[in-house]
């Protein structure tokens, strides 16, 4: 996934906040148990309010916690391809996964129960497709003799969410993976589609607390048009001068896959002494100034 830049992922933050508000609203009203889609909701009653809320509101607190964590983590893809194309990815994932869900409900034909749990499962599990293919493993470690990577905990959070309501959450999750696969295969040339600029610029104008100051004009590069340190005149002479620290190629590849410029990634890793988390913070801090 590549394309234009997005320094602060405004579309992701808007979606996360909307999802949290919808979930809290229905939770306060004690209507969380009514969320979810059934055969009757789709084919007989056509409950429009359920169709809309099923895109945003989770039906339980654990699902909300894991869901929002994953949604916010996957903002890396908005930084890679830009807010405009990421908005297309969201719309395509939601619509395509919903169509798969409708087909699944039509095949199962169980009018007595809610077959599908509520929440943005389509978007979350569609995001696991580029996460699997495009985000490289940078570190490996062992816990009680079991080997894990830096991606393992994201997969574990996804597995927890996928099995949170068993069949009711398993079906939307699978449909989301299918939707993400269609996007990756560029069905209908969807990866080249864009919204009119005024739509995505609306999200950029929203001043969420963590966004900070507007970024300056970025310099173009192959990693997704994010600004490099050279354009911001930020250097680290003491760290660069040190010959004892050589950035790991895997760590550089991980930062590049997140949308950062290769030279900037190397410079940040040198300054952070090859700590990928610290280097990421340095790069994000540079973008917000």
Coordinates of C-alpha atoms in Angstrom, one line a residue:
X1 CA 0.0 0.0 0.0
X2 CA 1.6 3.2 -1.0
X3 CA 0.5 6.7 -1.9
X4 CA 0.1 10.2 -0.3
X5 CA 1.0 11.2 3.2
X6 CA -1.0 11.6 6.3
X7 CA 0.9 12.8 9.3
X8 CA -1.7 12.5 12.0
X9 CA -4.2 9.9 10.7
X10 CA -7.3 12.2 11.1
X11 CA -9.6 9.7 9.4
X12 CA -8.6 6.9 11.7
X13 CA -9.0 9.1 14.8
X14 CA -12.4 10.3 13.6
X15 CA -13.5 6.7 13.1
X16 CA -12.1 5.6 16.5
X17 CA -13.9 8.4 18.3
X18 CA -17.2 7.7 16.5
X19 CA -17.0 4.0 17.4
X20 CA -16.3 4.8 21.0
X21 CA -19.2 7.3 21.2
X22 CA -21.7 5.0 19.6
X23 CA -20.7 2.1 21.9
X24 CA -20.9 4.3 25.0
X25 CA -24.2 5.8 23.9
X26 CA -25.9 2.4 23.5
X27 CA -24.2 1.1 26.6
X28 CA -25.6 3.9 28.8
X29 CA -29.1 3.3 27.4
X30 CA -28.8 -0.4 28.1
X31 CA -29.4 -1.3 24.5
X32 CA -26.1 -3.0 23.8
X33 CA -27.7 -6.4 23.8
X34 CA -30.0 -5.3 21.0
X35 CA -27.0 -4.6 18.7
X36 CA -26.1 -7.1 16.0
X37 CA -27.8 -8.3 12.8
X38 CA -30.1 -11.1 12.3
X39 CA -31.9 -12.6 9.3
X40 CA -35.0 -10.6 10.2
X41 CA -33.1 -7.3 10.5
X42 CA -31.8 -7.7 6.9
X43 CA -34.5 -9.5 5.0
X44 CA -37.8 -8.8 6.8
X45 CA -37.8 -5.8 9.0
X46 CA -34.9 -4.0 7.3
X47 CA -33.8 -2.2 10.5
X48 CA -31.8 0.8 9.0
X49 CA -30.6 2.0 12.5
X50 CA -29.1 -1.5 13.1
X51 CA -27.4 -1.5 9.7
X52 CA -25.8 1.9 10.5
X53 CA -24.8 1.2 14.2
X54 CA -23.4 -2.2 13.3
X55 CA -20.6 -0.4 11.4
X56 CA -19.5 1.6 14.5
X57 CA -20.8 0.3 17.9
X58 CA -19.3 -2.7 19.7
X59 CA -21.7 -4.8 21.8
X60 CA -19.4 -5.3 24.8
X61 CA -16.6 -3.5 26.7
X62 CA -13.9 -6.2 25.9
X63 CA -14.7 -6.0 22.2
X64 CA -14.5 -2.2 22.4
X65 CA -11.1 -2.3 24.1
X66 CA -9.5 -4.7 21.6
X67 CA -11.3 -3.2 18.7
X68 CA -10.2 0.4 19.4
X69 CA -6.7 -0.7 20.0
X70 CA -6.5 -2.5 16.7
X71 CA -8.2 0.4 14.8
X72 CA -5.8 2.9 16.2
X73 CA -2.8 0.6 15.6
X74 CA -3.8 0.3 11.9
X75 CA -3.5 4.0 11.5
X76 CA -0.1 3.2 10.1
X77 CA -1.9 2.4 6.8
X78 CA -3.4 5.8 6.6
X79 CA 0.1 7.3 7.0
X80 CA 1.3 5.1 4.2
X81 CA -1.4 5.7 1.6
X82 CA -2.8 9.1 2.7
X83 CA -6.2 10.0 4.2
X84 CA -7.9 10.1 0.8
X85 CA -7.1 6.6 -0.2
X86 CA -7.5 5.3 3.3
X87 CA -11.1 6.6 3.3
X88 CA -11.7 4.6 0.1
X89 CA -10.2 1.6 1.9
X90 CA -12.6 2.1 4.8
X91 CA -15.6 2.4 2.6
X92 CA -14.7 -0.5 0.4
X93 CA -13.9 -2.8 3.4
X94 CA -17.2 -1.9 5.2
X95 CA -19.4 -2.3 2.1
X96 CA -17.7 -5.5 0.8
X97 CA -17.6 -7.2 4.2
X98 CA -21.3 -6.2 4.7
X99 CA -22.2 -7.9 1.4
X100 CA -20.4 -11.0 2.4
X101 CA -22.2 -11.0 5.8
X102 CA -25.6 -10.6 4.0
X103 CA -24.8 -13.7 1.9
X104 CA -23.7 -15.6 5.0
X105 CA -26.9 -14.7 6.8
X106 CA -29.0 -15.6 3.7
X107 CA -27.3 -19.1 3.6
X108 CA -27.7 -19.8 7.3
X109 CA -31.3 -18.5 7.5
X110 CA -31.7 -18.6 11.3
X111 CA -34.5 -16.1 12.2
X112 CA -34.4 -16.8 15.9
X113 CA -31.1 -15.2 16.8
X114 CA -28.7 -12.4 16.0
X115 CA -26.1 -14.1 13.7
X116 CA -23.7 -11.2 13.5
X117 CA -22.2 -9.2 16.3
X118 CA -22.0 -5.4 16.0
X119 CA -18.8 -3.4 15.4
X120 CA -16.4 -2.4 12.6
X121 CA -15.2 -6.0 12.2
X122 CA -15.0 -5.6 8.5
X123 CA -12.5 -2.7 8.6
X124 CA -10.4 -4.3 11.4
X125 CA -10.0 -7.7 9.8
X126 CA -9.6 -6.2 6.3
X127 CA -6.6 -4.3 7.8
X128 CA -5.0 -7.6 8.8
X129 CA -4.4 -8.4 5.1
X130 CA -1.9 -5.5 4.5
X131 CA -0.6 -6.0 8.0
X132 CA 0.3 -9.6 7.1
X133 CA 1.8 -8.9 3.7
X134 CA 3.3 -5.4 4.1
X135 CA 4.5 -5.0 7.6
X136 CA 7.8 -7.0 8.1
X137 CA 8.9 -8.6 11.4
X138 CA 11.6 -6.6 13.0
X139 CA 12.3 -8.4 16.2
X140 CA 12.0 -11.9 17.7
X141 CA 11.9 -12.9 21.3
X142 CA 11.0 -15.8 23.6
X143 CA 8.5 -16.0 26.5
X144 CA 8.6 -19.3 28.5
X145 CA 10.4 -20.9 25.5
X146 CA 7.7 -19.8 23.0
X147 CA 9.0 -17.7 20.1
X148 CA 7.1 -14.4 19.4
X149 CA 7.7 -11.5 17.0
X150 CA 6.8 -7.8 17.4
X151 CA 3.7 -8.6 15.3
X152 CA 2.5 -11.5 17.5
X153 CA 0.5 -9.4 20.0
X154 CA -1.4 -7.7 17.2
X155 CA -2.4 -11.2 16.0
X156 CA -3.3 -12.2 19.5
X157 CA -5.5 -9.2 19.9
X158 CA -7.2 -9.9 16.6
X159 CA -7.7 -13.6 17.6
X160 CA -9.3 -12.5 20.9
X161 CA -11.6 -10.1 19.0
X162 CA -12.4 -12.7 16.4
X163 CA -13.5 -15.3 19.0
X164 CA -15.1 -12.8 21.4
X165 CA -18.6 -13.9 20.5
X166 CA -17.8 -17.1 18.8
X167 CA -19.9 -17.6 15.6
X168 CA -21.4 -14.1 15.9
X169 CA -17.9 -12.5 15.7
X170 CA -16.2 -15.2 13.6
X171 CA -18.4 -14.6 10.6
X172 CA -17.9 -10.8 10.4
X173 CA -14.1 -11.3 10.9
X174 CA -13.9 -13.8 8.0
X175 CA -15.9 -11.4 5.8
X176 CA -13.5 -8.6 6.7
X177 CA -10.5 -10.7 5.7
X178 CA -12.2 -11.5 2.3
X179 CA -12.9 -7.8 1.8
X180 CA -9.3 -6.9 2.6
X181 CA -8.1 -9.6 0.1
X182 CA -10.3 -8.1 -2.6
X183 CA -8.8 -4.7 -2.0
X184 CA -5.3 -6.1 -2.2
X185 CA -6.2 -7.8 -5.5
X186 CA -7.2 -4.4 -6.7
X187 CA -10.7 -5.5 -7.8
X188 CA -12.4 -2.9 -9.9
X189 CA -9.1 -1.0 -9.7
X190 CA -10.2 0.1 -6.3
X191 CA -6.7 1.0 -5.1
X192 CA -6.6 3.9 -7.6
X193 CA -9.9 5.3 -6.5
X194 CA -10.0 8.6 -4.6
X195 CA -12.6 10.8 -3.0
X196 CA -12.9 14.5 -3.9
X197 CA -10.3 16.3 -1.9
X198 CA -12.8 18.4 0.0
X199 CA -14.2 15.3 1.7
X200 CA -10.9 14.1 3.2
X201 CA -9.7 17.6 3.9
X202 CA -12.6 17.9 6.3
X203 CA -11.1 15.3 8.6
X204 CA -7.7 17.1 8.5
X205 CA -9.4 20.3 9.8
X206 CA -10.7 18.4 12.9
X207 CA -8.5 19.3 15.8
X208 CA -8.4 16.2 17.9
X209 CA -6.4 16.6 21.1
X210 CA -3.4 14.4 20.0
X211 CA -3.0 15.9 16.5
X212 CA -0.9 18.9 17.5
X213 CA 0.2 21.6 15.1
X214 CA -0.4 21.3 11.3
X215 CA 2.5 19.8 9.5
X216 CA 4.6 21.7 7.0
X217 CA 4.6 20.7 3.3
X218 CA 6.3 17.3 3.1
X219 CA 9.1 16.3 0.7
X220 CA 8.3 13.6 -1.8
X221 CA 9.9 10.2 -1.3
X222 CA 9.3 6.6 -2.2
X223 CA 8.0 5.5 1.2
X224 CA 4.7 7.4 1.1
X225 CA 5.6 11.1 0.8
X226 CA 6.2 11.7 4.5
X227 CA 8.6 14.5 5.5
X228 CA 12.2 13.6 6.1
X229 CA 14.6 15.1 8.6
X230 CA 16.5 17.0 6.0
X231 CA 13.4 19.0 5.1
X232 CA 12.9 19.9 8.7
X233 CA 16.6 20.6 9.3
X234 CA 16.7 18.3 12.3
X235 CA 20.0 16.5 12.7
X236 CA 21.7 14.6 15.5
X237 CA 25.5 15.3 15.1
X238 CA 26.5 13.4 18.2
X239 CA 24.6 10.3 17.3
X240 CA 25.5 10.3 13.6
X241 CA 29.1 10.7 14.5
X242 CA 29.1 7.6 16.5
X243 CA 30.4 4.7 14.5
X244 CA 29.5 2.2 17.2
X245 CA 25.8 2.2 16.3
X246 CA 24.7 0.7 13.0
X247 CA 20.9 0.7 12.3
X248 CA 19.4 -2.8 11.8
X249 CA 18.2 -3.3 8.2
X250 CA 15.1 -5.0 9.6
X251 CA 14.3 -2.0 11.8
X252 CA 14.9 0.3 8.8
X253 CA 12.5 -1.8 6.7
X254 CA 9.9 -1.7 9.4
X255 CA 10.0 2.1 9.7
X256 CA 9.9 2.4 5.9
X257 CA 6.9 0.1 5.7
X258 CA 5.2 2.5 8.2
X259 CA 5.6 5.3 5.6
X260 CA 8.8 7.0 6.8
X261 CA 11.6 8.0 4.5
X262 CA 14.6 5.6 4.5
X263 CA 17.2 8.2 5.3
X264 CA 15.1 9.6 8.1
X265 CA 14.5 6.2 9.5
X266 CA 18.2 5.4 9.6
X267 CA 19.0 8.7 11.2
X268 CA 16.3 8.2 13.9
X269 CA 17.5 4.7 14.6
X270 CA 21.0 5.9 15.1
X271 CA 19.8 8.6 17.5
X272 CA 17.6 6.1 19.3
X273 CA 20.4 3.5 19.5
X274 CA 18.5 1.0 17.3
X275 CA 15.4 1.2 19.5
X276 CA 12.6 1.0 17.0
X277 CA 9.9 2.3 19.4
X278 CA 12.0 5.3 20.3
X279 CA 12.9 5.9 16.6
X280 CA 9.2 5.8 15.7
X281 CA 8.5 8.4 18.4
X282 CA 11.3 10.6 17.1
X283 CA 9.9 10.5 13.6
X284 CA 6.3 11.2 14.7
X285 CA 7.5 14.1 16.8
X286 CA 9.3 15.5 13.8
X287 CA 6.1 15.4 11.8
X288 CA 4.1 17.2 14.4
X289 CA 6.4 20.2 14.5

